[in-house]
Amino acid sequence: MAHRMTQANRQGWDGLVATHTRTYHIDRLIAGTPLVNDLIRSEVGDVSGKSLAHLLCHIGTDTLSWALLGARVTGIDISPEALKVARQLAQQMGIEADFIEADVMDVMEKVNRKFDIVFSSTGVLCWIPDIRHYARTVRHLLNDTGFFYLHDGHPFRSVLLDEAGEMGAPNRIQGDYFRKEVWRYAGMGDYTDPELVVPVNSFEWHWTMGEIITAFCDAGMRIVFLHEYPQYFYGGYSAYNEDESVELYPCTFSFKAVAE
Ligand SMILES: C[S@@+](CC[C@H](N)C(=O)[O-])C[C@H]1O[C@@H](n2cnc3c(N)ncnc32)[C@H](O)[C@@H]1O
């Protein structure tokens, strides 16, 4: 069942790629500017000489940004269209990068290499049907001295819904933070172009902060920090949102976990 939903999501993502090749700041990346924002760069730290696996890498803009900063990179994503662009970009930039097409839920069987860093950011956990499996996958990919870093939308933000059911409306707590059902959307909307809707059903999952952190602890990792931020994806994020509004509730969060 989850597999069918994930395949529907893949079709949606395939359908957004052509637009993202226009709307992401690819020209800046090709000119040699890493697109990962300063907050994430400072929290991840120096990556030079490190092997880095980027889970849910999309068209590879952040993956290749880490390569510009000195990492040996591998991107993993389910969308063949996204990976086609990622591979073309790597070639154009003269970067040796590996891009693997896989459902992240199958990565434990498909990828046996170990990495110093596993990285994931900006629109990740809502696509994961099983947070505990995801955490075990991250641990599987890490070498024994490695760490995982995630920056993503805060689960609390998704209970703030406006009348149209859109997330992030201030002071309107209408959703159920503890809900267990999968969210089904008629159409896959785009965060870079409000006009674009790919006509496939898409499915999203919701994980509470407790479920997320406990999954990583149970998978054999120790949390080094957990930060919550009142800004959504902001500050010249590689791809899209440069809105810097500051809210009164947590919009994004990040955490780092080391292998134990
Ligand atoms: C919001 S994008 C991630 C954005 C990315 N951080 C960036 O820089 O553009 C989500 C990505 O997750 C991928 N994805 C969704 N479900 C997946 C799954 N089950 N396994 C692997 N990749 C998946 C999609 O193909 C898409 O490229």
mmCIF file of C-alpha atoms in Angstrom, residues 4-221:
data_model
loop_
_atom_site.group_PDB
_atom_site.id
_atom_site.type_symbol
_atom_site.label_atom_id
_atom_site.label_comp_id
_atom_site.label_asym_id
_atom_site.label_seq_id
_atom_site.Cartn_x
_atom_site.Cartn_y
_atom_site.Cartn_z
ATOM 1 C CA ARG A 4 1.753 2.327 -4.315
ATOM 2 C CA MET A 5 1.478 5.724 -2.653
ATOM 3 C CA THR A 6 5.222 6.268 -2.988
ATOM 4 C CA GLN A 7 5.045 5.411 -6.702
ATOM 5 C CA ALA A 8 2.242 7.953 -7.131
ATOM 6 C CA ASN A 9 4.447 10.517 -5.389
ATOM 7 C CA ARG A 10 7.310 9.613 -7.722
ATOM 8 C CA GLN A 11 5.138 10.424 -10.747
ATOM 9 C CA GLY A 12 4.335 13.759 -9.161
ATOM 10 C CA TRP A 13 8.007 14.523 -8.556
ATOM 11 C CA ASP A 14 8.921 13.504 -12.091
ATOM 12 C CA GLY A 15 6.333 16.027 -13.246
ATOM 13 C CA LEU A 16 7.866 18.916 -11.267
ATOM 14 C CA VAL A 17 11.418 18.485 -12.518
ATOM 15 C CA ALA A 18 11.185 20.473 -15.778
ATOM 16 C CA THR A 19 9.876 23.465 -13.819
ATOM 17 C CA HIS A 20 12.594 23.158 -11.176
ATOM 18 C CA THR A 21 15.295 23.293 -13.815
ATOM 19 C CA ARG A 22 13.993 26.838 -14.429
ATOM 20 C CA THR A 23 13.041 27.923 -10.920
ATOM 21 C CA TYR A 24 15.980 26.617 -8.862
ATOM 22 C CA HIS A 25 19.097 28.815 -8.915
ATOM 23 C CA ILE A 26 21.016 26.433 -11.138
ATOM 24 C CA ASP A 27 22.933 29.231 -12.868
ATOM 25 C CA ARG A 28 24.454 30.257 -9.523
ATOM 26 C CA LEU A 29 25.411 26.667 -8.800
ATOM 27 C CA ILE A 30 27.063 26.213 -12.196
ATOM 28 C CA ALA A 31 28.967 29.455 -11.586
ATOM 29 C CA GLY A 32 30.454 27.789 -8.499
ATOM 30 C CA THR A 33 28.296 29.125 -5.642
ATOM 31 C CA PRO A 34 27.142 26.459 -3.188
ATOM 32 C CA LEU A 35 23.383 26.757 -2.747
ATOM 33 C CA VAL A 36 23.108 25.236 0.733
ATOM 34 C CA ASN A 37 22.202 28.125 3.024
ATOM 35 C CA ASP A 38 24.479 29.530 5.740
ATOM 36 C CA LEU A 39 22.456 28.088 8.615
ATOM 37 C CA ILE A 40 22.724 24.546 7.306
ATOM 38 C CA ARG A 41 26.379 25.005 6.376
ATOM 39 C CA SER A 42 27.263 26.173 9.854
ATOM 40 C CA GLU A 43 25.331 23.351 11.525
ATOM 41 C CA VAL A 44 26.806 20.626 9.322
ATOM 42 C CA GLY A 45 30.341 22.006 9.587
ATOM 43 C CA ASP A 46 33.351 21.256 7.434
ATOM 44 C CA VAL A 47 32.663 18.516 4.886
ATOM 45 C CA SER A 48 35.954 18.596 3.022
ATOM 46 C CA GLY A 49 37.346 15.160 2.320
ATOM 47 C CA LYS A 50 34.249 13.494 3.790
ATOM 48 C CA SER A 51 31.964 11.052 2.039
ATOM 49 C CA LEU A 52 28.399 12.346 2.090
ATOM 50 C CA ALA A 53 25.139 10.610 1.155
ATOM 51 C CA HIS A 54 22.259 12.962 0.372
ATOM 52 C CA LEU A 55 18.896 11.252 0.870
ATOM 53 C CA LEU A 56 16.019 12.607 -1.248
ATOM 54 C CA CYS A 57 18.462 14.682 -3.269
ATOM 55 C CA HIS A 58 15.977 15.786 -5.959
ATOM 56 C CA ILE A 59 17.822 17.457 -8.893
ATOM 57 C CA GLY A 60 21.079 17.377 -6.970
ATOM 58 C CA THR A 61 21.538 21.091 -6.328
ATOM 59 C CA ASP A 62 22.375 20.613 -2.647
ATOM 60 C CA THR A 63 24.316 17.416 -3.334
ATOM 61 C CA LEU A 64 26.546 19.253 -5.803
ATOM 62 C CA SER A 65 26.807 22.202 -3.415
ATOM 63 C CA TRP A 66 28.352 19.863 -0.838
ATOM 64 C CA ALA A 67 30.726 18.672 -3.557
ATOM 65 C CA LEU A 68 31.775 22.284 -4.218
ATOM 66 C CA LEU A 69 32.519 22.476 -0.482
ATOM 67 C CA GLY A 70 34.817 19.478 -0.716
ATOM 68 C CA ALA A 71 32.702 16.393 -0.013
ATOM 69 C CA ARG A 72 32.635 13.194 -2.081
ATOM 70 C CA VAL A 73 28.935 12.974 -2.785
ATOM 71 C CA THR A 74 26.269 10.385 -3.475
ATOM 72 C CA GLY A 75 22.675 11.464 -4.038
ATOM 73 C CA ILE A 76 19.734 9.110 -3.629
ATOM 74 C CA ASP A 77 16.241 9.785 -4.935
ATOM 75 C CA ILE A 78 13.265 7.880 -6.324
ATOM 76 C CA SER A 79 12.651 10.206 -9.297
ATOM 77 C CA PRO A 80 14.462 9.199 -12.512
ATOM 78 C CA GLU A 81 13.670 12.591 -14.048
ATOM 79 C CA ALA A 82 15.246 14.415 -11.108
ATOM 80 C CA LEU A 83 18.350 12.231 -11.266
ATOM 81 C CA LYS A 84 18.700 12.791 -15.009
ATOM 82 C CA VAL A 85 19.058 16.516 -14.293
ATOM 83 C CA ALA A 86 21.381 15.872 -11.333
ATOM 84 C CA ARG A 87 23.711 13.755 -13.480
ATOM 85 C CA GLN A 88 23.708 16.324 -16.313
ATOM 86 C CA LEU A 89 24.533 19.087 -13.848
ATOM 87 C CA ALA A 90 27.386 17.092 -12.321
ATOM 88 C CA GLN A 91 28.822 16.482 -15.772
ATOM 89 C CA GLN A 92 28.472 20.117 -16.755
ATOM 90 C CA MET A 93 30.224 21.185 -13.537
ATOM 91 C CA GLY A 94 32.966 18.568 -13.888
ATOM 92 C CA ILE A 95 32.057 17.000 -10.549
ATOM 93 C CA GLU A 96 32.375 13.310 -9.924
ATOM 94 C CA ALA A 97 29.156 12.438 -8.151
ATOM 95 C CA ASP A 98 27.193 9.263 -7.827
ATOM 96 C CA PHE A 99 23.405 9.394 -8.153
ATOM 97 C CA ILE A 100 21.397 6.320 -7.205
ATOM 98 C CA GLU A 101 17.757 5.817 -8.134
ATOM 99 C CA ALA A 102 15.977 4.138 -5.230
ATOM 100 C CA ASP A 103 13.005 4.353 -2.944
ATOM 101 C CA VAL A 104 14.616 5.331 0.349
ATOM 102 C CA MET A 105 12.643 2.502 1.964
ATOM 103 C CA ASP A 106 14.694 0.020 -0.170
ATOM 104 C CA VAL A 107 18.104 1.572 0.425
ATOM 105 C CA MET A 108 19.114 -0.881 3.164
ATOM 106 C CA GLU A 109 18.938 -3.701 0.583
ATOM 107 C CA LYS A 110 20.361 -1.693 -2.325
ATOM 108 C CA VAL A 111 23.246 0.328 -0.903
ATOM 109 C CA ASN A 112 25.977 -1.288 1.125
ATOM 110 C CA ARG A 113 28.506 1.536 1.233
ATOM 111 C CA LYS A 114 29.136 3.514 4.424
ATOM 112 C CA PHE A 115 29.420 7.301 4.654
ATOM 113 C CA ASP A 116 30.892 9.895 7.030
ATOM 114 C CA ILE A 117 27.811 12.082 6.708
ATOM 115 C CA VAL A 118 24.204 11.367 5.799
ATOM 116 C CA PHE A 119 22.336 14.573 4.923
ATOM 117 C CA SER A 120 18.675 15.301 4.212
ATOM 118 C CA SER A 121 16.859 18.603 4.061
ATOM 119 C CA THR A 122 13.888 20.702 3.145
ATOM 120 C CA GLY A 123 10.878 18.589 2.379
ATOM 121 C CA VAL A 124 11.902 15.138 3.521
ATOM 122 C CA LEU A 125 9.955 13.497 6.328
ATOM 123 C CA CYS A 126 6.510 14.063 4.833
ATOM 124 C CA TRP A 127 7.491 11.628 2.042
ATOM 125 C CA ILE A 128 8.564 8.879 4.438
ATOM 126 C CA PRO A 129 5.934 6.188 5.100
ATOM 127 C CA ASP A 130 7.840 4.683 8.043
ATOM 128 C CA ILE A 131 10.014 6.972 10.166
ATOM 129 C CA ARG A 132 11.545 4.086 12.115
ATOM 130 C CA HIS A 133 12.647 2.349 8.916
ATOM 131 C CA TYR A 134 14.057 5.643 7.649
ATOM 132 C CA ALA A 135 16.104 6.075 10.842
ATOM 133 C CA ARG A 136 17.445 2.505 10.569
ATOM 134 C CA THR A 137 18.346 3.231 6.927
ATOM 135 C CA VAL A 138 20.308 6.304 7.973
ATOM 136 C CA ARG A 139 22.178 4.261 10.609
ATOM 137 C CA HIS A 140 22.851 1.549 7.997
ATOM 138 C CA LEU A 141 24.515 4.120 5.719
ATOM 139 C CA LEU A 142 26.679 5.672 8.430
ATOM 140 C CA ASN A 143 30.107 4.497 9.354
ATOM 141 C CA ASP A 144 30.712 4.149 13.096
ATOM 142 C CA THR A 145 32.099 7.669 13.474
ATOM 143 C CA GLY A 146 29.618 9.291 11.126
ATOM 144 C CA PHE A 147 26.727 11.648 11.696
ATOM 145 C CA PHE A 148 23.297 12.428 10.287
ATOM 146 C CA TYR A 149 21.986 15.941 9.785
ATOM 147 C CA LEU A 150 18.406 16.903 8.943
ATOM 148 C CA HIS A 151 16.771 20.286 8.402
ATOM 149 C CA ASP A 152 13.060 20.098 7.660
ATOM 150 C CA GLY A 153 9.606 21.553 8.228
ATOM 151 C CA HIS A 154 8.562 21.420 11.893
ATOM 152 C CA PRO A 155 5.713 18.955 12.532
ATOM 153 C CA PHE A 156 3.869 21.558 14.602
ATOM 154 C CA ARG A 157 3.552 23.861 11.582
ATOM 155 C CA SER A 158 1.382 21.318 9.831
ATOM 156 C CA VAL A 159 -1.430 21.642 12.374
ATOM 157 C CA LEU A 160 -1.827 25.316 11.542
ATOM 158 C CA LEU A 161 -4.299 25.272 8.706
ATOM 159 C CA ASP A 162 -6.177 28.098 7.060
ATOM 160 C CA GLU A 163 -9.719 27.746 5.743
ATOM 161 C CA ALA A 164 -8.467 26.276 2.483
ATOM 162 C CA GLY A 165 -6.550 23.618 4.399
ATOM 163 C CA GLU A 166 -3.160 25.149 3.593
ATOM 164 C CA MET A 167 -0.478 24.683 6.210
ATOM 165 C CA GLY A 168 1.307 27.318 8.205
ATOM 166 C CA ALA A 169 -1.548 29.749 8.929
ATOM 167 C CA PRO A 170 -0.682 31.569 12.139
ATOM 168 C CA ASN A 171 -2.895 31.157 15.181
ATOM 169 C CA ARG A 172 -5.288 28.674 13.637
ATOM 170 C CA ILE A 173 -4.724 25.299 15.163
ATOM 171 C CA GLN A 174 -7.099 23.106 13.230
ATOM 172 C CA GLY A 175 -5.191 19.970 12.389
ATOM 173 C CA ASP A 176 -4.487 17.027 14.657
ATOM 174 C CA TYR A 177 -0.844 16.925 15.691
ATOM 175 C CA PHE A 178 -1.221 13.254 16.624
ATOM 176 C CA ARG A 179 -3.071 12.137 13.525
ATOM 177 C CA LYS A 180 -2.065 8.800 12.073
ATOM 178 C CA GLU A 181 -3.826 8.781 8.713
ATOM 179 C CA VAL A 182 -1.976 9.464 5.489
ATOM 180 C CA TRP A 183 -2.761 12.805 3.872
ATOM 181 C CA ARG A 184 -4.014 12.427 0.314
ATOM 182 C CA TYR A 185 -3.947 15.367 -2.055
ATOM 183 C CA ALA A 186 -5.640 15.486 -5.455
ATOM 184 C CA GLY A 187 -2.678 16.723 -7.453
ATOM 185 C CA MET A 188 0.947 17.434 -6.643
ATOM 186 C CA GLY A 189 1.399 21.156 -6.206
ATOM 187 C CA ASP A 190 4.667 22.985 -6.658
ATOM 188 C CA TYR A 191 6.405 25.184 -4.093
ATOM 189 C CA THR A 192 8.243 27.189 -6.739
ATOM 190 C CA ASP A 193 5.342 27.823 -9.095
ATOM 191 C CA PRO A 194 1.857 28.120 -7.568
ATOM 192 C CA GLU A 195 0.301 27.703 -11.023
ATOM 193 C CA LEU A 196 1.716 24.225 -11.495
ATOM 194 C CA VAL A 197 -0.211 21.171 -10.326
ATOM 195 C CA VAL A 198 0.767 17.732 -11.612
ATOM 196 C CA PRO A 199 -2.462 15.738 -12.045
ATOM 197 C CA VAL A 200 -1.638 12.726 -9.864
ATOM 198 C CA ASN A 201 -2.758 11.935 -6.341
ATOM 199 C CA SER A 202 -0.006 12.554 -3.830
ATOM 200 C CA PHE A 203 0.367 11.200 -0.319
ATOM 201 C CA GLU A 204 2.098 12.653 2.714
ATOM 202 C CA TRP A 205 2.872 11.326 6.159
ATOM 203 C CA HIS A 206 3.065 13.230 9.422
ATOM 204 C CA TRP A 207 5.544 12.424 12.184
ATOM 205 C CA THR A 208 5.524 14.081 15.581
ATOM 206 C CA MET A 209 8.763 15.399 17.041
ATOM 207 C CA GLY A 210 8.679 12.587 19.606
ATOM 208 C CA GLU A 211 8.320 9.928 16.913
ATOM 209 C CA ILE A 212 11.174 11.407 14.875
ATOM 210 C CA ILE A 213 13.685 11.715 17.686
ATOM 211 C CA THR A 214 12.781 8.384 19.299
ATOM 212 C CA ALA A 215 13.168 6.609 15.940
ATOM 213 C CA PHE A 216 16.757 7.844 15.631
ATOM 214 C CA CYS A 217 17.622 6.973 19.243
ATOM 215 C CA ASP A 218 16.173 3.478 18.785
ATOM 216 C CA ALA A 219 18.147 3.051 15.544
ATOM 217 C CA GLY A 220 21.416 3.424 17.468
ATOM 218 C CA MET A 221 22.120 7.125 17.303
#
